Amino acid sequence: MAKKALVTGITGQDGSYLAEFLLAKGYDVYGMVRRTSTVRYERIRHIQDKLHLVQGDLLDQTSLVRAFSDIQPDEVYNLAAQSFVPTSWNQPVFTGDVTGLGATRMLEALHTVAPQARFYQASSSEMFGKVQETPQRETTPFYPRSPYGVAKVYGHWITVNYRESYNLFAVSGILFNHESERRGLEFVTRKVTYHVAKIKLGLAHELRIGNLEAKRDWGYAPDYVEAMWLMLQQAQPEDYVIATGVTHTVQHLLDVAFQCVSLDWRNYAVQDERFMRPAEVDLLVGDASKASALLGWEPTVTFEQMIEKMVAADLERLKKDPDNVI
Ligand code: NAP
Ligand code: F7E
């Protein structure tokens, strides 16, 4: 019998790569989708006929209980979230509800109707915020700097709490930033590679950007979904940091991305107050030595290789369709 996996957030960046990964391993993959008036399944269109899509919403407990009860999954990956940090200041209550309480609703549904299922919670390096130690590891205290980060801290601790209260196989993966050709356009890496491609093709003339000094540990999303799966294959449920251990400034991102098309970012980038944050996370760099030792996990794509792939993909998309906004 094939194993059954339930993935929330399957239409997102990570959900789409995880679904591909699990299908390749022979899983029956159930993806939770929200009803919207316009269907946006672009990231899973190519595998849609191989997936079982079920309607549900992290705000709606009944839909979660029904999904767990009907599917009786072996593994559950809770990737759904309001995941864009600036939006979390505009919609802090909604972000807390989906990104924080949503994890509780998932765990409560699992605990009630499918307690045998193994559970993965998508925790985030944003929990480290104003970092208390460098590099950040599993034992580093949290100090979140946005309503999103605060919601993820709640999601993390409720996962630990359900594991300890009910003896569930529930783990929290503390993943540092990971990007790809499928990254949403609002996140800084994709925003930059998309604009680089537009500028190169003469479709845009500037890139408006925020804080150039912030440092992030950026990895490649397909590497990171493998780590999620590995965490659920272990004998014991434990939490892991997943990161490359290398950090770059946003300015270096500009250097690398514009160099891909032989342009100098200084001629195109315009700093814009609108993209500054009320509280910034200045530096993130992770120590994934626990994941390396226990999961055998290592990143395989460098920052430079990833940005090159992203610029190439954006050039290709925009050459085919200059109005492309995916
Ligand atoms: P993403 O592209 O923003 O995808 C988020 C997914 O959540 C989408 O499928 C979205 O569905 C779904 N969703 C949002 N609200 C929902 C709700 N109320 N009910 C059900 N589904 C809902 O995010 P991602 O980059 O793939 O990240 C996946 C997870 O990892 C998120 O939890 C994120 O916070 C976390 N994380 C990401 C990173 C990173 O660098 N990418 C790092 C650490 C942690 P729609 O398509 O309908 O909007
Ligand atoms: O910002 C700076 C910005 O929005 C990265 C999410 O996946 O990773 C992501 O959160 C940095 C910040 O990602 C612009 O101030 C400068 O310092 O790409 P981002 P994020 O906030 O780190 C974590 C791990 C998650 O969990 C989240 O879900 O770049 N920055 N100028 C900018 N950022 C954006 N978006 N746009 C700019 O114009």
XYZ file of N, CA, C and O in Angstrom, residues 118-199:
328
model
N 2.206 11.179 11.255
C 3.396 11.969 11.601
C 3.203 13.386 11.069
O 2.723 13.558 9.933
N 3.596 14.379 11.855
C 3.234 15.777 11.560
C 4.473 16.649 11.435
O 5.344 16.638 12.320
N 4.523 17.417 10.337
C 5.610 18.380 10.131
C 5.050 19.791 10.194
O 4.104 20.123 9.478
N 5.643 20.647 11.035
C 5.250 22.056 11.113
C 6.337 22.911 10.465
O 7.518 22.796 10.798
N 5.891 23.794 9.539
C 6.834 24.666 8.820
C 7.204 25.865 9.681
O 6.609 26.932 9.577
N 8.180 25.679 10.538
C 8.676 26.794 11.358
C 9.732 27.569 10.565
O 10.127 27.154 9.473
N 10.169 28.691 11.149
C 10.931 29.641 10.334
C 12.059 30.291 11.112
O 11.933 30.571 12.316
N 13.116 30.632 10.382
C 14.228 31.389 10.977
C 13.775 32.775 11.431
O 14.477 33.420 12.216
N 12.620 33.251 10.933
C 12.088 34.537 11.410
C 11.833 34.495 12.918
O 11.709 35.541 13.553
N 11.739 33.311 13.498
C 11.551 33.198 14.953
C 12.781 33.716 15.698
O 12.673 34.153 16.835
N 13.955 33.668 15.065
C 15.183 34.134 15.733
C 15.278 35.659 15.734
O 15.918 36.233 16.610
N 14.682 36.292 14.723
C 14.540 37.747 14.668
C 15.777 38.535 15.042
O 16.755 38.573 14.318
N 15.693 39.187 16.203
C 16.842 39.945 16.718
C 17.762 38.914 17.380
O 17.596 38.571 18.559
N 18.694 38.409 16.616
C 19.331 37.140 17.003
C 20.093 37.232 18.320
O 20.808 38.191 18.587
N 19.936 36.204 19.117
C 20.551 36.133 20.440
C 21.878 35.382 20.401
O 22.589 35.328 21.412
N 22.175 34.787 19.218
C 23.419 34.008 19.090
C 23.648 33.803 17.599
O 22.703 33.713 16.828
N 24.924 33.738 17.192
C 25.234 33.511 15.780
C 26.330 32.455 15.661
O 27.346 32.567 16.358
N 26.146 31.428 14.798
C 24.964 31.159 13.984
C 23.805 30.658 14.859
O 24.009 30.253 16.005
N 22.601 30.675 14.271
C 21.425 30.234 15.014
C 21.268 28.722 14.881
O 21.416 28.169 13.795
N 20.973 28.098 16.000
C 20.777 26.639 16.020
C 19.501 26.312 16.786
O 18.798 27.229 17.221
N 19.220 25.022 16.961
C 17.959 24.577 17.574
C 17.764 25.161 18.971
O 16.635 25.380 19.409
N 18.881 25.394 19.684
C 18.779 25.842 21.082
C 18.829 27.368 21.228
O 18.734 27.881 22.346
N 18.976 28.100 20.137
C 19.045 29.566 20.207
C 17.686 30.126 20.631
O 16.662 29.755 20.041
N 17.655 31.011 21.638
C 16.353 31.578 22.057
C 15.714 32.402 20.943
O 16.425 33.020 20.142
N 14.395 32.404 20.917
C 13.665 33.157 19.879
C 13.470 34.615 20.307
O 13.314 34.903 21.507
N 13.450 35.495 19.315
C 13.163 36.925 19.561
C 12.562 37.477 18.270
O 13.225 38.203 17.522
N 11.294 37.091 17.976
C 10.702 37.455 16.686
C 10.518 38.958 16.547
O 10.359 39.656 17.551
N 10.546 39.452 15.299
C 10.508 40.897 15.044
C 9.338 41.319 14.180
O 9.317 42.431 13.654
N 8.372 40.416 13.968
C 7.188 40.771 13.168
C 6.026 39.920 13.661
O 6.237 38.865 14.272
N 4.790 40.357 13.377
C 3.645 39.507 13.753
C 3.769 38.112 13.117
O 3.354 37.119 13.726
N 4.360 38.039 11.927
C 4.589 36.722 11.309
C 5.516 35.880 12.192
O 5.220 34.713 12.492
N 6.633 36.476 12.606
C 7.593 35.743 13.438
C 6.966 35.297 14.746
O 7.192 34.172 15.205
N 6.164 36.175 15.323
C 5.491 35.837 16.590
C 4.525 34.666 16.373
O 4.477 33.723 17.172
N 3.787 34.706 15.273
C 2.841 33.611 14.977
C 3.586 32.291 14.780
O 3.118 31.235 15.210
N 4.755 32.361 14.134
C 5.525 31.123 13.916
C 6.089 30.575 15.225
O 6.217 29.357 15.396
N 6.430 31.473 16.161
C 6.894 30.987 17.473
C 5.762 30.220 18.156
O 5.970 29.144 18.723
N 4.555 30.758 18.052
C 3.390 30.052 18.617
C 3.223 28.680 17.937
O 3.033 27.659 18.616
N 3.305 28.668 16.610
C 3.167 27.408 15.863
C 4.226 26.389 16.274
O 3.960 25.189 16.374
N 5.435 26.899 16.512
C 6.531 26.017 16.930
C 6.221 25.401 18.295
O 6.268 24.178 18.472
N 5.878 26.250 19.262
C 5.708 25.740 20.628
C 4.457 24.870 20.777
O 4.433 23.941 21.582
N 3.421 25.163 19.975
C 2.230 24.312 20.084
C 2.540 22.919 19.495
O 2.023 21.908 19.969
N 3.436 22.875 18.529
C 3.855 21.580 17.975
C 4.625 20.786 19.030
O 4.356 19.600 19.268
N 5.560 21.472 19.699
C 6.316 20.808 20.782
C 5.344 20.370 21.879
O 5.424 19.256 22.402
N 4.397 21.251 22.194
C 3.464 20.952 23.280
C 2.576 19.749 22.970
O 2.355 18.872 23.824
N 2.061 19.660 21.737
C 1.223 18.503 21.379
C 2.064 17.220 21.366
O 1.572 16.153 21.735
N 3.312 17.339 20.939
C 4.200 16.156 20.973
C 4.339 15.670 22.404
O 4.211 14.474 22.682
N 4.585 16.603 23.311
C 4.842 16.215 24.702
C 3.560 15.867 25.466
O 3.568 15.012 26.343
N 2.454 16.531 25.116
C 1.198 16.267 25.834
C 0.574 14.942 25.425
O 0.030 14.214 26.250
N 0.622 14.650 24.115
C -0.138 13.504 23.594
C 0.747 12.428 22.964
O 0.244 11.526 22.306
N 2.071 12.610 23.111
C 2.994 11.617 22.566
C 2.832 11.466 21.048
O 2.880 10.356 20.509
N 2.599 12.582 20.360
C 2.456 12.545 18.896
C 3.834 12.591 18.244
O 4.785 13.131 18.819
N 3.909 12.066 17.019
C 5.140 12.243 16.236
C 4.984 13.565 15.490
O 4.538 13.622 14.349
N 5.321 14.663 16.193
C 5.164 15.998 15.612
C 6.513 16.699 15.666
O 7.135 16.742 16.731
N 6.959 17.216 14.530
C 8.267 17.879 14.486
C 8.137 19.272 13.894
O 7.236 19.556 13.100
N 9.097 20.107 14.274
C 9.141 21.472 13.777
C 10.450 21.650 13.018
O 11.532 21.463 13.584
N 10.334 21.983 11.741
C 11.520 22.249 10.927
C 11.759 23.752 10.900
O 10.913 24.495 10.408
N 12.891 24.181 11.458
C 13.185 25.626 11.501
C 13.996 25.952 10.250
O 15.227 25.843 10.230
N 13.270 26.301 9.191
C 13.919 26.492 7.895
C 14.289 27.952 7.680
O 13.481 28.855 7.930
N 15.519 28.154 7.237
C 15.965 29.482 6.847
C 15.435 29.762 5.441
O 14.921 28.858 4.769
N 15.562 31.013 5.002
C 14.985 31.421 3.711
C 15.397 30.446 2.607
O 16.573 30.105 2.476
N 14.409 30.041 1.821
C 14.721 29.208 0.657
C 13.870 29.673 -0.517
O 12.700 29.990 -0.372
N 14.492 29.687 -1.655
C 13.995 30.407 -2.823
C 14.023 29.478 -4.027
O 14.582 28.390 -3.967
N 13.464 29.939 -5.131
C 13.473 29.117 -6.340
C 12.815 29.894 -7.463
O 12.319 31.005 -7.264
N 12.775 29.272 -8.627
C 12.073 29.832 -9.787
C 10.581 29.987 -9.482
O 9.886 30.719 -10.181
N 10.087 29.274 -8.455
C 8.647 29.335 -8.121
C 8.354 30.269 -6.939
O 7.231 30.289 -6.436
N 9.324 30.993 -6.468
C 9.141 31.898 -5.338
C 8.127 32.974 -5.720
O 8.113 33.456 -6.862
N 7.305 33.393 -4.757
C 6.357 34.480 -4.994
C 7.091 35.760 -5.368
O 8.207 36.012 -4.881
N 6.462 36.570 -6.217
C 7.127 37.767 -6.759
C 7.420 38.833 -5.708
O 8.229 39.729 -5.951
N 6.765 38.779 -4.547
C 6.967 39.827 -3.550
C 8.211 39.608 -2.694
O 8.694 40.535 -2.049
N 8.734 38.390 -2.656
C 9.927 38.112 -1.842
C 11.164 38.644 -2.565
O 11.227 38.642 -3.803
N 12.177 39.059 -1.798
C 13.213 39.899 -2.395
C 14.021 39.203 -3.506
O 14.335 39.831 -4.511
N 14.327 37.923 -3.338
C 15.142 37.267 -4.382
C 14.407 37.266 -5.724
O 14.937 37.657 -6.753
N 13.160 36.844 -5.680
C 12.386 36.736 -6.931
C 12.066 38.114 -7.484
O 12.070 38.318 -8.709
N 11.789 39.060 -6.579
C 11.525 40.430 -7.028
C 12.735 40.925 -7.835
O 12.591 41.519 -8.900
N 13.921 40.629 -7.324
C 15.142 41.087 -7.995
C 15.352 40.343 -9.319
O 15.572 40.967 -10.358
N 15.236 39.012 -9.305
C 15.526 38.277 -10.556
C 14.495 38.617 -11.640
O 14.833 38.725 -12.814
N 13.255 38.820 -11.221
C 12.184 39.186 -12.176
C 12.474 40.558 -12.789
O 12.367 40.748 -14.000
N 12.874 41.507 -11.938
C 13.167 42.849 -12.461
C 14.441 42.859 -13.303
O 14.527 43.590 -14.288
N 15.415 42.067 -12.918
C 16.632 41.961 -13.738
C 16.257 41.505 -15.144
O 16.697 42.079 -16.153
N 15.408 40.484 -15.216
C 14.991 39.962 -16.527
C 14.198 41.024 -17.296
O 14.413 41.233 -18.498
N 13.297 41.709 -16.605
C 12.496 42.757 -17.266
C 13.393 43.877 -17.796
O 13.220 44.349 -18.927
N 14.347 44.299 -16.980
C 15.244 45.395 -17.388
C 16.090 44.941 -18.588
O 16.228 45.664 -19.581
